[in-house]
Amino acid sequence: MKQEKSTIHQIEKIGAISGIVSVFFYFGAAVLPLPLTLGQLFGFAFPLLWIISYMGLYHFLKKTHHTPTLEIAYIFGIIGGALACTLIVVQQANIMWNQEALALAPSEDTKALLKATFKGANRVQAGLDVAFDIFITISLFFFGLNIAKSPKFPAFLGYICSLIAATLLILNMITFPNSPASSGLFDVGPFMGIWMLVIYIWFTVVLFKKKNSL
């Protein structure tokens, strides 16, 4: 029993740290002008870190309120992370293949055809992006509700998380198959990332205090 508790606590700590790092990787890949290899590393890594972070948060919340919505949050979070990694890999592979083909194109007509082909193929990752948003917003909505019930977190952290997630999902459904940003609506995604960073920092502080109290 003692060994099991120690293992779970380690999972929680790894999850909290992974959550913080994942958000920095997310914004680094999306915003910073990083070298190609580093940008791809950040892009491929942050969804995997998300999955690990959800595992830690799930085990922590489960100890006080093991609810059906928590199970849904965890499962959908794993699926969402896998979809995010898939869409980024597909996106980057399509970009690289298209650039290689353009560099070898013998004429402007060939380049025009390649650009049109890429535009069509790139819609695949756009569709995956919507699928990712569906799973990840539902996951974070339910995680938020369970965070709000936890005695270790302020209720507002969870409720705001659920509100942002619900808003992001609704906007995605309104503008489907396009993204809210490309449709001229407000992009809530970065705010979701920032709020999750706040949650994971709080989570880390709680675990650190718990360690010191032992």
PDB file of C-alpha atoms in Angstrom:
ATOM      1  CA  MET A   1       0.000   0.000   0.000  1.00  0.00           C
ATOM      2  CA  LYS A   2       2.809   2.412   0.911  1.00  0.00           C
ATOM      3  CA  GLN A   3       4.609   1.582  -2.346  1.00  0.00           C
ATOM      4  CA  GLU A   4       1.402   2.177  -4.311  1.00  0.00           C
ATOM      5  CA  LYS A   5       0.887   5.590  -2.693  1.00  0.00           C
ATOM      6  CA  SER A   6       4.479   6.526  -3.458  1.00  0.00           C
ATOM      7  CA  THR A   7       4.045   5.500  -7.109  1.00  0.00           C
ATOM      8  CA  ILE A   8       0.839   7.521  -7.460  1.00  0.00           C
ATOM      9  CA  HIS A   9       2.499  10.564  -5.891  1.00  0.00           C
ATOM     10  CA  GLN A  10       5.343  10.258  -8.397  1.00  0.00           C
ATOM     11  CA  ILE A  11       2.819  10.041 -11.237  1.00  0.00           C
ATOM     12  CA  GLU A  12       1.126  13.187  -9.906  1.00  0.00           C
ATOM     13  CA  LYS A  13       4.413  15.096  -9.765  1.00  0.00           C
ATOM     14  CA  ILE A  14       5.455  13.968 -13.229  1.00  0.00           C
ATOM     15  CA  GLY A  15       2.005  14.937 -14.494  1.00  0.00           C
ATOM     16  CA  ALA A  16       2.142  18.413 -12.946  1.00  0.00           C
ATOM     17  CA  ILE A  17       5.585  19.145 -14.366  1.00  0.00           C
ATOM     18  CA  SER A  18       4.617  17.693 -17.756  1.00  0.00           C
ATOM     19  CA  GLY A  19       1.588  19.997 -17.803  1.00  0.00           C
ATOM     20  CA  ILE A  20       3.708  23.106 -17.257  1.00  0.00           C
ATOM     21  CA  VAL A  21       6.290  22.070 -19.856  1.00  0.00           C
ATOM     22  CA  SER A  22       3.585  21.127 -22.370  1.00  0.00           C
ATOM     23  CA  VAL A  23       2.083  24.618 -22.303  1.00  0.00           C
ATOM     24  CA  PHE A  24       5.498  26.224 -22.895  1.00  0.00           C
ATOM     25  CA  PHE A  25       6.131  23.788 -25.757  1.00  0.00           C
ATOM     26  CA  TYR A  26       2.677  24.574 -27.170  1.00  0.00           C
ATOM     27  CA  PHE A  27       3.261  28.320 -27.251  1.00  0.00           C
ATOM     28  CA  GLY A  28       6.864  27.835 -28.368  1.00  0.00           C
ATOM     29  CA  ALA A  29       5.777  25.788 -31.385  1.00  0.00           C
ATOM     30  CA  ALA A  30       2.872  28.115 -32.218  1.00  0.00           C
ATOM     31  CA  VAL A  31       4.398  31.546 -31.620  1.00  0.00           C
ATOM     32  CA  LEU A  32       8.208  31.561 -31.473  1.00  0.00           C
ATOM     33  CA  PRO A  33      10.334  31.674 -34.667  1.00  0.00           C
ATOM     34  CA  LEU A  34      12.195  28.493 -33.751  1.00  0.00           C
ATOM     35  CA  PRO A  35      14.524  26.518 -36.032  1.00  0.00           C
ATOM     36  CA  LEU A  36      12.602  23.882 -37.969  1.00  0.00           C
ATOM     37  CA  THR A  37      13.895  20.860 -36.042  1.00  0.00           C
ATOM     38  CA  LEU A  38      13.302  22.466 -32.635  1.00  0.00           C
ATOM     39  CA  GLY A  39       9.872  23.694 -33.646  1.00  0.00           C
ATOM     40  CA  GLN A  40       8.905  20.210 -34.783  1.00  0.00           C
ATOM     41  CA  LEU A  41      10.272  18.728 -31.558  1.00  0.00           C
ATOM     42  CA  PHE A  42       8.100  21.090 -29.513  1.00  0.00           C
ATOM     43  CA  GLY A  43       5.101  20.426 -31.758  1.00  0.00           C
ATOM     44  CA  PHE A  44       5.396  16.645 -31.589  1.00  0.00           C
ATOM     45  CA  ALA A  45       6.178  16.612 -27.858  1.00  0.00           C
ATOM     46  CA  PHE A  46       3.524  18.823 -26.293  1.00  0.00           C
ATOM     47  CA  PRO A  47       0.542  16.528 -27.014  1.00  0.00           C
ATOM     48  CA  LEU A  48       2.434  13.610 -25.464  1.00  0.00           C
ATOM     49  CA  LEU A  49       3.160  15.727 -22.390  1.00  0.00           C
ATOM     50  CA  TRP A  50      -0.542  16.664 -22.252  1.00  0.00           C
ATOM     51  CA  ILE A  51      -1.455  12.988 -21.967  1.00  0.00           C
ATOM     52  CA  ILE A  52       1.047  12.492 -19.133  1.00  0.00           C
ATOM     53  CA  SER A  53      -0.244  15.617 -17.392  1.00  0.00           C
ATOM     54  CA  TYR A  54      -3.838  14.363 -17.571  1.00  0.00           C
ATOM     55  CA  MET A  55      -2.720  11.081 -16.017  1.00  0.00           C
ATOM     56  CA  GLY A  56      -1.238  12.931 -13.038  1.00  0.00           C
ATOM     57  CA  LEU A  57      -4.242  15.223 -12.628  1.00  0.00           C
ATOM     58  CA  TYR A  58      -6.647  12.286 -12.950  1.00  0.00           C
ATOM     59  CA  HIS A  59      -4.960  10.266 -10.195  1.00  0.00           C
ATOM     60  CA  PHE A  60      -4.849  13.312  -7.917  1.00  0.00           C
ATOM     61  CA  LEU A  61      -8.525  14.238  -8.336  1.00  0.00           C
ATOM     62  CA  LYS A  62      -9.613  10.599  -8.176  1.00  0.00           C
ATOM     63  CA  LYS A  63      -8.537  10.334  -4.525  1.00  0.00           C
ATOM     64  CA  THR A  64     -11.238  12.727  -3.296  1.00  0.00           C
ATOM     65  CA  HIS A  65     -13.960  12.556  -5.990  1.00  0.00           C
ATOM     66  CA  HIS A  66     -13.925   9.547  -8.298  1.00  0.00           C
ATOM     67  CA  THR A  67     -16.731  10.471 -10.671  1.00  0.00           C
ATOM     68  CA  PRO A  68     -17.934   9.298 -14.110  1.00  0.00           C
ATOM     69  CA  THR A  69     -17.123  12.751 -15.507  1.00  0.00           C
ATOM     70  CA  LEU A  70     -13.518  12.389 -14.309  1.00  0.00           C
ATOM     71  CA  GLU A  71     -13.206   9.099 -16.195  1.00  0.00           C
ATOM     72  CA  ILE A  72     -14.608  10.747 -19.338  1.00  0.00           C
ATOM     73  CA  ALA A  73     -12.212  13.678 -18.915  1.00  0.00           C
ATOM     74  CA  TYR A  74      -9.225  11.348 -18.695  1.00  0.00           C
ATOM     75  CA  ILE A  75     -10.185   9.119 -21.640  1.00  0.00           C
ATOM     76  CA  PHE A  76     -11.136  12.028 -23.900  1.00  0.00           C
ATOM     77  CA  GLY A  77      -7.936  13.843 -22.907  1.00  0.00           C
ATOM     78  CA  ILE A  78      -5.830  10.883 -24.039  1.00  0.00           C
ATOM     79  CA  ILE A  79      -7.702  10.691 -27.343  1.00  0.00           C
ATOM     80  CA  GLY A  80      -7.391  14.456 -27.795  1.00  0.00           C
ATOM     81  CA  GLY A  81      -3.646  14.355 -27.192  1.00  0.00           C
ATOM     82  CA  ALA A  82      -3.244  11.520 -29.703  1.00  0.00           C
ATOM     83  CA  LEU A  83      -5.267  13.454 -32.301  1.00  0.00           C
ATOM     84  CA  ALA A  84      -3.186  16.588 -31.691  1.00  0.00           C
ATOM     85  CA  CYS A  85       0.043  14.672 -32.297  1.00  0.00           C
ATOM     86  CA  THR A  86      -1.455  13.060 -35.409  1.00  0.00           C
ATOM     87  CA  LEU A  87      -2.589  16.341 -36.955  1.00  0.00           C
ATOM     88  CA  ILE A  88       0.766  18.034 -36.298  1.00  0.00           C
ATOM     89  CA  VAL A  89       2.705  15.140 -37.842  1.00  0.00           C
ATOM     90  CA  VAL A  90       0.386  15.129 -40.887  1.00  0.00           C
ATOM     91  CA  GLN A  91       0.621  18.908 -41.206  1.00  0.00           C
ATOM     92  CA  GLN A  92       4.417  19.034 -41.007  1.00  0.00           C
ATOM     93  CA  ALA A  93       4.871  16.076 -43.362  1.00  0.00           C
ATOM     94  CA  ASN A  94       2.587  17.692 -45.972  1.00  0.00           C
ATOM     95  CA  ILE A  95       4.457  21.003 -45.700  1.00  0.00           C
ATOM     96  CA  MET A  96       7.868  19.353 -46.102  1.00  0.00           C
ATOM     97  CA  TRP A  97       6.780  17.140 -49.016  1.00  0.00           C
ATOM     98  CA  ASN A  98       5.214  20.130 -50.760  1.00  0.00           C
ATOM     99  CA  GLN A  99       8.318  22.277 -50.307  1.00  0.00           C
ATOM    100  CA  GLU A 100      10.542  19.513 -51.695  1.00  0.00           C
ATOM    101  CA  ALA A 101       8.256  19.094 -54.698  1.00  0.00           C
ATOM    102  CA  LEU A 102       8.149  22.860 -55.344  1.00  0.00           C
ATOM    103  CA  ALA A 103      11.941  23.050 -55.263  1.00  0.00           C
ATOM    104  CA  LEU A 104      12.131  20.392 -58.005  1.00  0.00           C
ATOM    105  CA  ALA A 105       9.206  21.655 -60.099  1.00  0.00           C
ATOM    106  CA  PRO A 106      10.288  22.252 -63.731  1.00  0.00           C
ATOM    107  CA  SER A 107       7.733  24.977 -64.505  1.00  0.00           C
ATOM    108  CA  GLU A 108       5.372  27.541 -63.032  1.00  0.00           C
ATOM    109  CA  ASP A 109       2.396  25.471 -64.158  1.00  0.00           C
ATOM    110  CA  THR A 110       3.726  22.512 -62.189  1.00  0.00           C
ATOM    111  CA  LYS A 111       4.220  24.730 -59.145  1.00  0.00           C
ATOM    112  CA  ALA A 112       0.649  26.017 -59.444  1.00  0.00           C
ATOM    113  CA  LEU A 113      -0.642  22.430 -59.598  1.00  0.00           C
ATOM    114  CA  LEU A 114       1.437  21.453 -56.548  1.00  0.00           C
ATOM    115  CA  LYS A 115       0.140  24.429 -54.583  1.00  0.00           C
ATOM    116  CA  ALA A 116      -3.461  23.553 -55.434  1.00  0.00           C
ATOM    117  CA  THR A 117      -2.843  19.908 -54.483  1.00  0.00           C
ATOM    118  CA  PHE A 118      -1.301  20.956 -51.178  1.00  0.00           C
ATOM    119  CA  LYS A 119      -4.265  23.189 -50.385  1.00  0.00           C
ATOM    120  CA  GLY A 120      -6.614  20.247 -50.825  1.00  0.00           C
ATOM    121  CA  ALA A 121      -4.450  17.792 -48.886  1.00  0.00           C
ATOM    122  CA  ASN A 122      -3.959  20.287 -46.077  1.00  0.00           C
ATOM    123  CA  ARG A 123      -7.693  20.238 -45.386  1.00  0.00           C
ATOM    124  CA  VAL A 124      -7.167  16.795 -43.862  1.00  0.00           C
ATOM    125  CA  GLN A 125      -5.184  18.212 -40.949  1.00  0.00           C
ATOM    126  CA  ALA A 126      -7.755  21.007 -40.614  1.00  0.00           C
ATOM    127  CA  GLY A 127     -10.439  18.362 -40.115  1.00  0.00           C
ATOM    128  CA  LEU A 128      -8.239  16.546 -37.605  1.00  0.00           C
ATOM    129  CA  ASP A 129      -7.849  19.849 -35.792  1.00  0.00           C
ATOM    130  CA  VAL A 130     -11.612  20.076 -35.290  1.00  0.00           C
ATOM    131  CA  ALA A 131     -11.745  16.460 -34.083  1.00  0.00           C
ATOM    132  CA  PHE A 132      -8.956  17.273 -31.635  1.00  0.00           C
ATOM    133  CA  ASP A 133     -10.821  20.346 -30.389  1.00  0.00           C
ATOM    134  CA  ILE A 134     -13.984  18.293 -29.792  1.00  0.00           C
ATOM    135  CA  PHE A 135     -12.227  15.726 -27.616  1.00  0.00           C
ATOM    136  CA  ILE A 136      -9.930  18.143 -25.793  1.00  0.00           C
ATOM    137  CA  THR A 137     -12.642  20.686 -24.955  1.00  0.00           C
ATOM    138  CA  ILE A 138     -14.984  18.014 -23.590  1.00  0.00           C
ATOM    139  CA  SER A 139     -12.071  16.619 -21.577  1.00  0.00           C
ATOM    140  CA  LEU A 140     -11.149  20.003 -20.109  1.00  0.00           C
ATOM    141  CA  PHE A 141     -14.796  20.866 -19.465  1.00  0.00           C
ATOM    142  CA  PHE A 142     -15.174  17.793 -17.254  1.00  0.00           C
ATOM    143  CA  PHE A 143     -11.727  18.196 -15.722  1.00  0.00           C
ATOM    144  CA  GLY A 144     -12.784  21.718 -14.785  1.00  0.00           C
ATOM    145  CA  LEU A 145     -15.923  20.498 -13.038  1.00  0.00           C
ATOM    146  CA  ASN A 146     -13.902  17.996 -11.014  1.00  0.00           C
ATOM    147  CA  ILE A 147     -11.219  20.552 -10.186  1.00  0.00           C
ATOM    148  CA  ALA A 148     -13.966  22.827  -8.864  1.00  0.00           C
ATOM    149  CA  LYS A 149     -15.093  20.038  -6.498  1.00  0.00           C
ATOM    150  CA  SER A 150     -11.586  19.319  -5.225  1.00  0.00           C
ATOM    151  CA  PRO A 151     -10.719  20.695  -1.768  1.00  0.00           C
ATOM    152  CA  LYS A 152      -7.149  21.227  -3.003  1.00  0.00           C
ATOM    153  CA  PHE A 153      -8.102  23.724  -5.709  1.00  0.00           C
ATOM    154  CA  PRO A 154     -10.060  26.994  -5.605  1.00  0.00           C
ATOM    155  CA  ALA A 155     -13.428  26.393  -7.243  1.00  0.00           C
ATOM    156  CA  PHE A 156     -12.970  29.291  -9.675  1.00  0.00           C
ATOM    157  CA  LEU A 157      -9.985  27.542 -11.315  1.00  0.00           C
ATOM    158  CA  GLY A 158     -12.211  24.661 -12.341  1.00  0.00           C
ATOM    159  CA  TYR A 159     -15.280  26.644 -13.317  1.00  0.00           C
ATOM    160  CA  ILE A 160     -13.325  29.063 -15.519  1.00  0.00           C
ATOM    161  CA  CYS A 161     -11.592  26.094 -17.144  1.00  0.00           C
ATOM    162  CA  SER A 162     -15.008  24.600 -17.977  1.00  0.00           C
ATOM    163  CA  LEU A 163     -16.304  27.945 -19.247  1.00  0.00           C
ATOM    164  CA  ILE A 164     -13.349  28.482 -21.588  1.00  0.00           C
ATOM    165  CA  ALA A 165     -13.564  24.883 -22.839  1.00  0.00           C
ATOM    166  CA  ALA A 166     -17.319  25.174 -23.507  1.00  0.00           C
ATOM    167  CA  THR A 167     -16.816  28.468 -25.339  1.00  0.00           C
ATOM    168  CA  LEU A 168     -14.074  26.973 -27.509  1.00  0.00           C
ATOM    169  CA  LEU A 169     -16.238  23.958 -28.377  1.00  0.00           C
ATOM    170  CA  ILE A 170     -19.275  26.091 -29.237  1.00  0.00           C
ATOM    171  CA  LEU A 171     -17.233  28.402 -31.472  1.00  0.00           C
ATOM    172  CA  ASN A 172     -15.736  25.412 -33.283  1.00  0.00           C
ATOM    173  CA  MET A 173     -19.185  23.984 -33.934  1.00  0.00           C
ATOM    174  CA  ILE A 174     -20.512  27.333 -35.171  1.00  0.00           C
ATOM    175  CA  THR A 175     -17.683  27.820 -37.674  1.00  0.00           C
ATOM    176  CA  PHE A 176     -17.242  24.155 -38.725  1.00  0.00           C
ATOM    177  CA  PRO A 177     -15.510  23.098 -40.953  1.00  0.00           C
ATOM    178  CA  ASN A 178     -13.408  26.246 -40.625  1.00  0.00           C
ATOM    179  CA  SER A 179     -11.644  27.363 -37.446  1.00  0.00           C
ATOM    180  CA  PRO A 180     -13.010  30.286 -35.389  1.00  0.00           C
ATOM    181  CA  ALA A 181      -9.876  32.339 -36.134  1.00  0.00           C
ATOM    182  CA  SER A 182     -10.144  31.868 -39.916  1.00  0.00           C
ATOM    183  CA  SER A 183     -13.863  32.741 -39.715  1.00  0.00           C
ATOM    184  CA  GLY A 184     -13.200  36.108 -38.094  1.00  0.00           C
ATOM    185  CA  LEU A 185     -14.248  35.067 -34.592  1.00  0.00           C
ATOM    186  CA  PHE A 186     -12.212  35.289 -31.404  1.00  0.00           C
ATOM    187  CA  ASP A 187      -9.649  32.524 -30.911  1.00  0.00           C
ATOM    188  CA  VAL A 188     -10.095  31.179 -27.379  1.00  0.00           C
ATOM    189  CA  GLY A 189      -7.400  28.492 -27.749  1.00  0.00           C
ATOM    190  CA  PRO A 190      -4.481  30.532 -26.335  1.00  0.00           C
ATOM    191  CA  PHE A 191      -6.553  31.475 -23.271  1.00  0.00           C
ATOM    192  CA  MET A 192      -7.259  27.788 -22.684  1.00  0.00           C
ATOM    193  CA  GLY A 193      -3.519  27.142 -22.765  1.00  0.00           C
ATOM    194  CA  ILE A 194      -2.755  29.979 -20.356  1.00  0.00           C
ATOM    195  CA  TRP A 195      -5.457  28.843 -17.945  1.00  0.00           C
ATOM    196  CA  MET A 196      -4.171  25.276 -17.980  1.00  0.00           C
ATOM    197  CA  LEU A 197      -0.735  26.653 -17.138  1.00  0.00           C
ATOM    198  CA  VAL A 198      -2.258  28.364 -14.091  1.00  0.00           C
ATOM    199  CA  ILE A 199      -3.919  25.089 -13.062  1.00  0.00           C
ATOM    200  CA  TYR A 200      -0.735  23.056 -13.426  1.00  0.00           C
ATOM    201  CA  ILE A 201       1.310  25.603 -11.494  1.00  0.00           C
ATOM    202  CA  TRP A 202      -1.266  25.439  -8.691  1.00  0.00           C
ATOM    203  CA  PHE A 203      -1.181  21.639  -8.916  1.00  0.00           C
ATOM    204  CA  THR A 204       2.616  21.665  -8.553  1.00  0.00           C
ATOM    205  CA  VAL A 205       2.464  23.963  -5.538  1.00  0.00           C
ATOM    206  CA  VAL A 206      -0.104  21.681  -3.869  1.00  0.00           C
ATOM    207  CA  LEU A 207       2.138  18.653  -4.392  1.00  0.00           C
ATOM    208  CA  PHE A 208       5.188  20.533  -3.099  1.00  0.00           C
ATOM    209  CA  LYS A 209       3.325  21.573   0.063  1.00  0.00           C
ATOM    210  CA  LYS A 210       2.091  18.036   0.524  1.00  0.00           C
ATOM    211  CA  LYS A 211       5.670  16.728   0.352  1.00  0.00           C
ATOM    212  CA  ASN A 212       6.852  19.230   2.945  1.00  0.00           C
ATOM    213  CA  SER A 213       4.000  18.313   5.286  1.00  0.00           C
ATOM    214  CA  LEU A 214       4.926  14.619   5.314  1.00  0.00           C
TER     215      LEU A 214
END
